[in-house]
């Protein structure tokens, strides 16, 4: 996929702010600091359109990035960051539920997990949440560059096993740093971004 155009359209906190041009949407989901924003940047070849940070909790709103005027990547705040208050966690839950439950243009979810570690309880919950809403999911095992080559397959198998992913679901080892998995990710997404 050749990206000629990418722009942030809105950082939304509620439904009334979502874009209304009815383009298909791909949402990112994953732990705070796992690399969701970096995934978007790597796919669209932009260093920092989606704001990234080495500190968790950078993305706090639903950020709608319009790509080639034909679809959106929706960057969402991460979960599982220990320093978040109960009140903030509830706010996150309401925002996510509102989006997942009511968004007709949401075509698929990219669930990003850290390939270095086993998926967390929160990752498992998120996977189940996506399944509950009957949404297609593409699982990205990121930070592949941080795992030595001879250990990679073992980590991939573990991630699939711990998440208990359906046979039919796609799992892609990925590195935002190096670019591994980029073509595979675009090809997995292609069926969902057609108008
Ligand atoms: P929140 O917005 O806080 O939920 O985080 P996020 O999931 O958007 O993560 P972000 O993309 O901001 O990345 C977090 C940190 O991980 C940054 O320091 C990135 O440079 C780093 N990072 C992301 N992807 C990779 C990767 O594939 N390899 C390596 N080595 N580092 C990565
Ligand atoms: Mg982010």
mmCIF file of C-alpha atoms and ligand atoms in Angstrom:
data_model
loop_
_atom_site.group_PDB
_atom_site.id
_atom_site.type_symbol
_atom_site.label_atom_id
_atom_site.label_comp_id
_atom_site.label_asym_id
_atom_site.label_seq_id
_atom_site.Cartn_x
_atom_site.Cartn_y
_atom_site.Cartn_z
ATOM 1 C CA UNK A 1 0.000 0.000 0.000
ATOM 2 C CA UNK A 2 1.393 3.344 -0.992
ATOM 3 C CA UNK A 3 0.459 6.092 1.444
ATOM 4 C CA UNK A 4 0.352 9.513 -0.173
ATOM 5 C CA UNK A 5 -1.681 11.279 2.392
ATOM 6 C CA UNK A 6 -2.074 10.961 6.157
ATOM 7 C CA UNK A 7 -3.548 13.471 8.550
ATOM 8 C CA UNK A 8 -4.991 13.650 12.034
ATOM 9 C CA UNK A 9 -8.651 14.577 11.766
ATOM 10 C CA UNK A 10 -9.741 14.653 15.388
ATOM 11 C CA UNK A 11 -8.826 13.578 18.905
ATOM 12 C CA UNK A 12 -12.202 12.516 20.233
ATOM 13 C CA UNK A 13 -13.428 11.719 23.719
ATOM 14 C CA UNK A 14 -17.031 10.987 22.798
ATOM 15 C CA UNK A 15 -19.261 9.785 20.030
ATOM 16 C CA UNK A 16 -20.477 13.169 18.843
ATOM 17 C CA UNK A 17 -16.906 14.061 17.887
ATOM 18 C CA UNK A 18 -16.251 11.028 15.683
ATOM 19 C CA UNK A 19 -15.815 11.858 11.977
ATOM 20 C CA UNK A 20 -18.985 11.518 9.932
ATOM 21 C CA UNK A 21 -17.617 10.809 6.443
ATOM 22 C CA UNK A 22 -18.382 7.075 6.795
ATOM 23 C CA UNK A 23 -14.957 5.837 5.739
ATOM 24 C CA UNK A 24 -13.941 2.384 6.997
ATOM 25 C CA UNK A 25 -11.996 2.315 10.265
ATOM 26 C CA UNK A 26 -9.279 0.127 11.717
ATOM 27 C CA UNK A 27 -8.799 0.545 15.469
ATOM 28 C CA UNK A 28 -5.631 -0.171 17.397
ATOM 29 C CA UNK A 29 -5.823 -1.839 20.790
ATOM 30 C CA UNK A 30 -3.173 -2.915 23.249
ATOM 31 C CA UNK A 31 -1.360 -2.278 26.488
ATOM 32 C CA UNK A 32 -0.097 1.159 27.240
ATOM 33 C CA UNK A 33 3.382 1.661 25.762
ATOM 34 C CA UNK A 34 3.243 -1.547 23.697
ATOM 35 C CA UNK A 35 3.733 0.269 20.383
ATOM 36 C CA UNK A 36 0.281 1.018 18.904
ATOM 37 C CA UNK A 37 1.185 4.511 17.721
ATOM 38 C CA UNK A 38 4.528 3.226 16.417
ATOM 39 C CA UNK A 39 2.659 0.572 14.428
ATOM 40 C CA UNK A 40 0.634 3.273 12.657
ATOM 41 C CA UNK A 41 3.717 5.370 11.958
ATOM 42 C CA UNK A 42 5.617 2.424 10.486
ATOM 43 C CA UNK A 43 2.732 1.433 8.229
ATOM 44 C CA UNK A 44 2.327 4.924 6.838
ATOM 45 C CA UNK A 45 6.066 5.745 6.758
ATOM 46 C CA UNK A 46 5.778 8.731 9.040
ATOM 47 C CA UNK A 47 8.120 9.160 11.966
ATOM 48 C CA UNK A 48 5.798 10.803 14.398
ATOM 49 C CA UNK A 49 2.342 11.491 12.990
ATOM 50 C CA UNK A 50 0.861 9.316 15.716
ATOM 51 C CA UNK A 51 2.546 10.677 18.834
ATOM 52 C CA UNK A 52 4.703 8.118 20.624
ATOM 53 C CA UNK A 53 6.502 8.200 23.941
ATOM 54 C CA UNK A 54 8.766 6.034 26.056
ATOM 55 C CA UNK A 55 6.412 6.802 28.950
ATOM 56 C CA UNK A 56 3.128 4.886 29.099
ATOM 57 C CA UNK A 57 -0.167 6.682 28.662
ATOM 58 C CA UNK A 58 0.786 8.991 25.774
ATOM 59 C CA UNK A 59 -2.427 8.439 23.840
ATOM 60 C CA UNK A 60 -5.413 9.585 25.930
ATOM 61 C CA UNK A 61 -8.097 10.133 23.319
ATOM 62 C CA UNK A 62 -9.460 8.339 20.256
ATOM 63 C CA UNK A 63 -7.234 9.750 17.534
ATOM 64 C CA UNK A 64 -8.602 9.453 14.019
ATOM 65 C CA UNK A 65 -5.933 9.417 11.295
ATOM 66 C CA UNK A 66 -7.303 9.623 7.766
ATOM 67 C CA UNK A 67 -5.124 7.724 5.308
ATOM 68 C CA UNK A 68 -5.190 8.417 1.553
ATOM 69 C CA UNK A 69 -8.634 9.938 2.115
ATOM 70 C CA UNK A 70 -9.954 6.391 2.043
ATOM 71 C CA UNK A 71 -9.883 4.924 5.555
ATOM 72 C CA UNK A 72 -8.994 5.699 9.174
ATOM 73 C CA UNK A 73 -6.546 4.302 11.659
ATOM 74 C CA UNK A 74 -8.016 4.982 15.093
ATOM 75 C CA UNK A 75 -5.343 5.105 17.771
ATOM 76 C CA UNK A 76 -6.835 4.405 21.169
ATOM 77 C CA UNK A 77 -5.439 4.823 24.696
ATOM 78 C CA UNK A 78 -3.692 1.757 26.034
ATOM 79 C CA UNK A 79 -4.704 -0.308 29.039
ATOM 80 C CA UNK A 80 -2.880 -1.985 31.878
ATOM 81 C CA UNK A 81 -0.844 0.943 33.135
ATOM 82 C CA UNK A 82 -0.584 0.509 36.908
ATOM 83 C CA UNK A 83 -0.495 4.188 37.808
ATOM 84 C CA UNK A 84 -3.951 4.903 36.431
ATOM 85 C CA UNK A 85 -6.685 5.640 39.000
ATOM 86 C CA UNK A 86 -9.868 3.630 39.244
ATOM 87 C CA UNK A 87 -11.822 6.635 37.998
ATOM 88 C CA UNK A 88 -9.623 6.954 34.916
ATOM 89 C CA UNK A 89 -9.874 3.244 34.246
ATOM 90 C CA UNK A 90 -13.657 3.495 34.306
ATOM 91 C CA UNK A 91 -13.559 6.471 31.964
ATOM 92 C CA UNK A 92 -11.373 4.441 29.581
ATOM 93 C CA UNK A 93 -13.824 1.523 29.777
ATOM 94 C CA UNK A 94 -16.805 3.728 28.933
ATOM 95 C CA UNK A 95 -15.001 5.394 26.041
ATOM 96 C CA UNK A 96 -13.912 2.052 24.557
ATOM 97 C CA UNK A 97 -17.271 0.434 25.007
ATOM 98 C CA UNK A 98 -19.064 3.352 23.403
ATOM 99 C CA UNK A 99 -16.733 3.169 20.437
ATOM 100 C CA UNK A 100 -16.679 -0.610 19.962
ATOM 101 C CA UNK A 101 -20.365 -1.045 20.569
ATOM 102 C CA UNK A 102 -21.777 1.704 18.395
ATOM 103 C CA UNK A 103 -19.338 2.368 15.599
ATOM 104 C CA UNK A 104 -20.775 0.981 12.375
ATOM 105 C CA UNK A 105 -17.757 1.950 10.297
ATOM 106 C CA UNK A 106 -15.352 -0.024 12.509
ATOM 107 C CA UNK A 107 -14.196 -2.874 10.273
ATOM 108 C CA UNK A 108 -11.431 -4.580 12.232
ATOM 109 C CA UNK A 109 -9.240 -4.253 15.308
ATOM 110 C CA UNK A 110 -5.470 -4.556 15.367
ATOM 111 C CA UNK A 111 -4.521 -5.989 18.752
ATOM 112 C CA UNK A 112 -0.887 -5.209 19.517
ATOM 113 C CA UNK A 113 0.955 -7.407 22.019
ATOM 114 C CA UNK A 114 4.559 -7.335 23.188
ATOM 115 C CA UNK A 115 6.235 -10.387 21.743
ATOM 116 C CA UNK A 116 8.966 -10.342 24.379
ATOM 117 C CA UNK A 117 6.528 -11.362 27.115
ATOM 118 C CA UNK A 118 3.517 -13.613 27.466
ATOM 119 C CA UNK A 119 0.275 -11.737 26.790
ATOM 120 C CA UNK A 120 -1.118 -10.290 30.030
ATOM 121 C CA UNK A 121 -4.502 -10.891 31.640
ATOM 122 C CA UNK A 122 -5.550 -7.539 30.170
ATOM 123 C CA UNK A 123 -4.496 -8.675 26.677
ATOM 124 C CA UNK A 124 -6.589 -11.825 27.038
ATOM 125 C CA UNK A 125 -9.547 -9.715 28.185
ATOM 126 C CA UNK A 126 -9.122 -7.364 25.255
ATOM 127 C CA UNK A 127 -9.001 -10.246 22.789
ATOM 128 C CA UNK A 128 -12.191 -11.660 24.310
ATOM 129 C CA UNK A 129 -13.813 -8.197 24.256
ATOM 130 C CA UNK A 130 -13.097 -7.880 20.510
ATOM 131 C CA UNK A 131 -14.500 -11.360 19.919
ATOM 132 C CA UNK A 132 -17.566 -10.529 21.983
ATOM 133 C CA UNK A 133 -18.327 -7.629 19.634
ATOM 134 C CA UNK A 134 -17.824 -9.984 16.699
ATOM 135 C CA UNK A 135 -15.137 -7.824 15.176
ATOM 136 C CA UNK A 136 -12.403 -9.207 12.932
ATOM 137 C CA UNK A 137 -9.043 -9.072 14.711
ATOM 138 C CA UNK A 138 -5.462 -8.987 13.486
ATOM 139 C CA UNK A 139 -2.910 -9.712 16.183
ATOM 140 C CA UNK A 140 0.452 -7.997 16.000
ATOM 141 C CA UNK A 141 3.322 -9.382 18.070
ATOM 142 C CA UNK A 142 5.559 -6.331 18.183
ATOM 143 C CA UNK A 143 9.142 -5.531 19.267
ATOM 144 C CA UNK A 144 10.346 -8.570 17.345
ATOM 145 C CA UNK A 145 13.697 -6.802 16.964
ATOM 146 C CA UNK A 146 14.258 -7.222 20.705
ATOM 147 C CA UNK A 147 14.161 -11.022 20.567
ATOM 148 C CA UNK A 148 17.123 -13.073 19.357
ATOM 149 C CA UNK A 149 16.387 -14.939 16.141
ATOM 150 C CA UNK A 150 16.514 -18.440 17.618
ATOM 151 C CA UNK A 151 13.937 -17.566 20.280
ATOM 152 C CA UNK A 152 11.398 -15.872 18.034
ATOM 153 C CA UNK A 153 9.311 -18.894 17.074
ATOM 154 C CA UNK A 154 8.986 -19.917 20.708
ATOM 155 C CA UNK A 155 7.650 -16.469 21.639
ATOM 156 C CA UNK A 156 5.202 -16.504 18.724
ATOM 157 C CA UNK A 157 3.851 -19.902 19.760
ATOM 158 C CA UNK A 158 3.521 -18.794 23.391
ATOM 159 C CA UNK A 159 1.617 -15.636 22.461
ATOM 160 C CA UNK A 160 -0.866 -17.581 20.327
ATOM 161 C CA UNK A 161 -1.308 -20.179 23.020
ATOM 162 C CA UNK A 162 -1.781 -17.763 25.935
ATOM 163 C CA UNK A 163 -4.292 -15.655 24.008
ATOM 164 C CA UNK A 164 -5.949 -18.866 22.882
ATOM 165 C CA UNK A 165 -6.492 -17.380 19.441
ATOM 166 C CA UNK A 166 -8.872 -18.868 16.915
ATOM 167 C CA UNK A 167 -7.255 -20.895 14.132
ATOM 168 C CA UNK A 168 -8.632 -18.446 11.611
ATOM 169 C CA UNK A 169 -7.138 -15.322 13.218
ATOM 170 C CA UNK A 170 -4.035 -13.789 11.749
ATOM 171 C CA UNK A 171 -0.932 -13.317 13.934
ATOM 172 C CA UNK A 172 1.896 -11.196 12.561
ATOM 173 C CA UNK A 173 5.357 -10.853 14.143
ATOM 174 C CA UNK A 174 6.255 -7.185 13.759
ATOM 175 C CA UNK A 175 8.879 -4.566 14.423
ATOM 176 C CA UNK A 176 8.130 -0.870 14.213
ATOM 177 C CA UNK A 177 11.865 -0.323 14.636
ATOM 178 C CA UNK A 178 13.053 -2.446 11.689
ATOM 179 C CA UNK A 179 9.901 -2.844 9.621
ATOM 180 C CA UNK A 180 9.364 -6.617 9.784
ATOM 181 C CA UNK A 181 5.747 -7.585 9.225
ATOM 182 C CA UNK A 182 4.779 -4.350 7.502
ATOM 183 C CA UNK A 183 3.790 -5.941 4.184
ATOM 184 C CA UNK A 184 1.970 -8.777 5.952
ATOM 185 C CA UNK A 185 0.044 -6.226 8.018
ATOM 186 C CA UNK A 186 -1.031 -4.247 4.944
ATOM 187 C CA UNK A 187 -2.125 -7.398 3.185
ATOM 188 C CA UNK A 188 -4.160 -8.520 6.227
ATOM 189 C CA UNK A 189 -5.777 -5.079 6.404
ATOM 190 C CA UNK A 190 -6.540 -4.729 2.706
ATOM 191 C CA UNK A 191 -9.848 -6.598 2.815
ATOM 192 C CA UNK A 192 -11.183 -4.257 5.532
ATOM 193 C CA UNK A 193 -10.275 -0.901 4.055
ATOM 194 C CA UNK A 194 -12.153 -1.207 0.807
ATOM 195 C CA UNK A 195 -15.067 1.166 0.559
HETATM 196 P P1 LIG B 1 0.348 4.591 24.647
HETATM 197 O O1 LIG B 1 -0.059 5.665 23.691
HETATM 198 O O2 LIG B 1 0.972 5.112 25.898
HETATM 199 O O3 LIG B 1 -0.741 3.611 24.923
HETATM 200 O O4 LIG B 1 1.568 3.746 23.962
HETATM 201 P P2 LIG B 1 1.658 3.092 22.517
HETATM 202 O O5 LIG B 1 1.133 1.704 22.544
HETATM 203 O O6 LIG B 1 1.104 3.995 21.472
HETATM 204 O O7 LIG B 1 3.250 2.954 22.334
HETATM 205 P P3 LIG B 1 4.250 3.855 21.478
HETATM 206 O O8 LIG B 1 4.030 3.615 20.019
HETATM 207 O O9 LIG B 1 4.209 5.249 21.976
HETATM 208 O O10 LIG B 1 5.653 3.158 21.822
HETATM 209 C C1 LIG B 1 6.119 3.040 23.150
HETATM 210 C C2 LIG B 1 7.622 2.861 23.155
HETATM 211 O O11 LIG B 1 7.979 1.597 22.552
HETATM 212 C C3 LIG B 1 8.373 3.921 22.353
HETATM 213 O O12 LIG B 1 9.562 4.230 23.060
HETATM 214 C C4 LIG B 1 8.680 3.230 21.031
HETATM 215 O O13 LIG B 1 9.839 3.726 20.399
HETATM 216 C C5 LIG B 1 8.896 1.790 21.482
HETATM 217 N N1 LIG B 1 8.572 0.805 20.404
HETATM 218 C C6 LIG B 1 7.399 0.675 19.768
HETATM 219 N N2 LIG B 1 7.444 -0.323 18.846
HETATM 220 C C7 LIG B 1 8.685 -0.840 18.914
HETATM 221 C C8 LIG B 1 9.376 -1.907 18.209
HETATM 222 O O14 LIG B 1 8.838 -2.593 17.327
HETATM 223 N N3 LIG B 1 10.673 -2.149 18.589
HETATM 224 C C9 LIG B 1 11.309 -1.427 19.559
HETATM 225 N N4 LIG B 1 12.563 -1.759 19.846
HETATM 226 N N5 LIG B 1 10.704 -0.417 20.223
HETATM 227 C C10 LIG B 1 9.419 -0.121 19.913
HETATM 228 MG MG1 LIG B 2 0.026 5.722 21.659
#
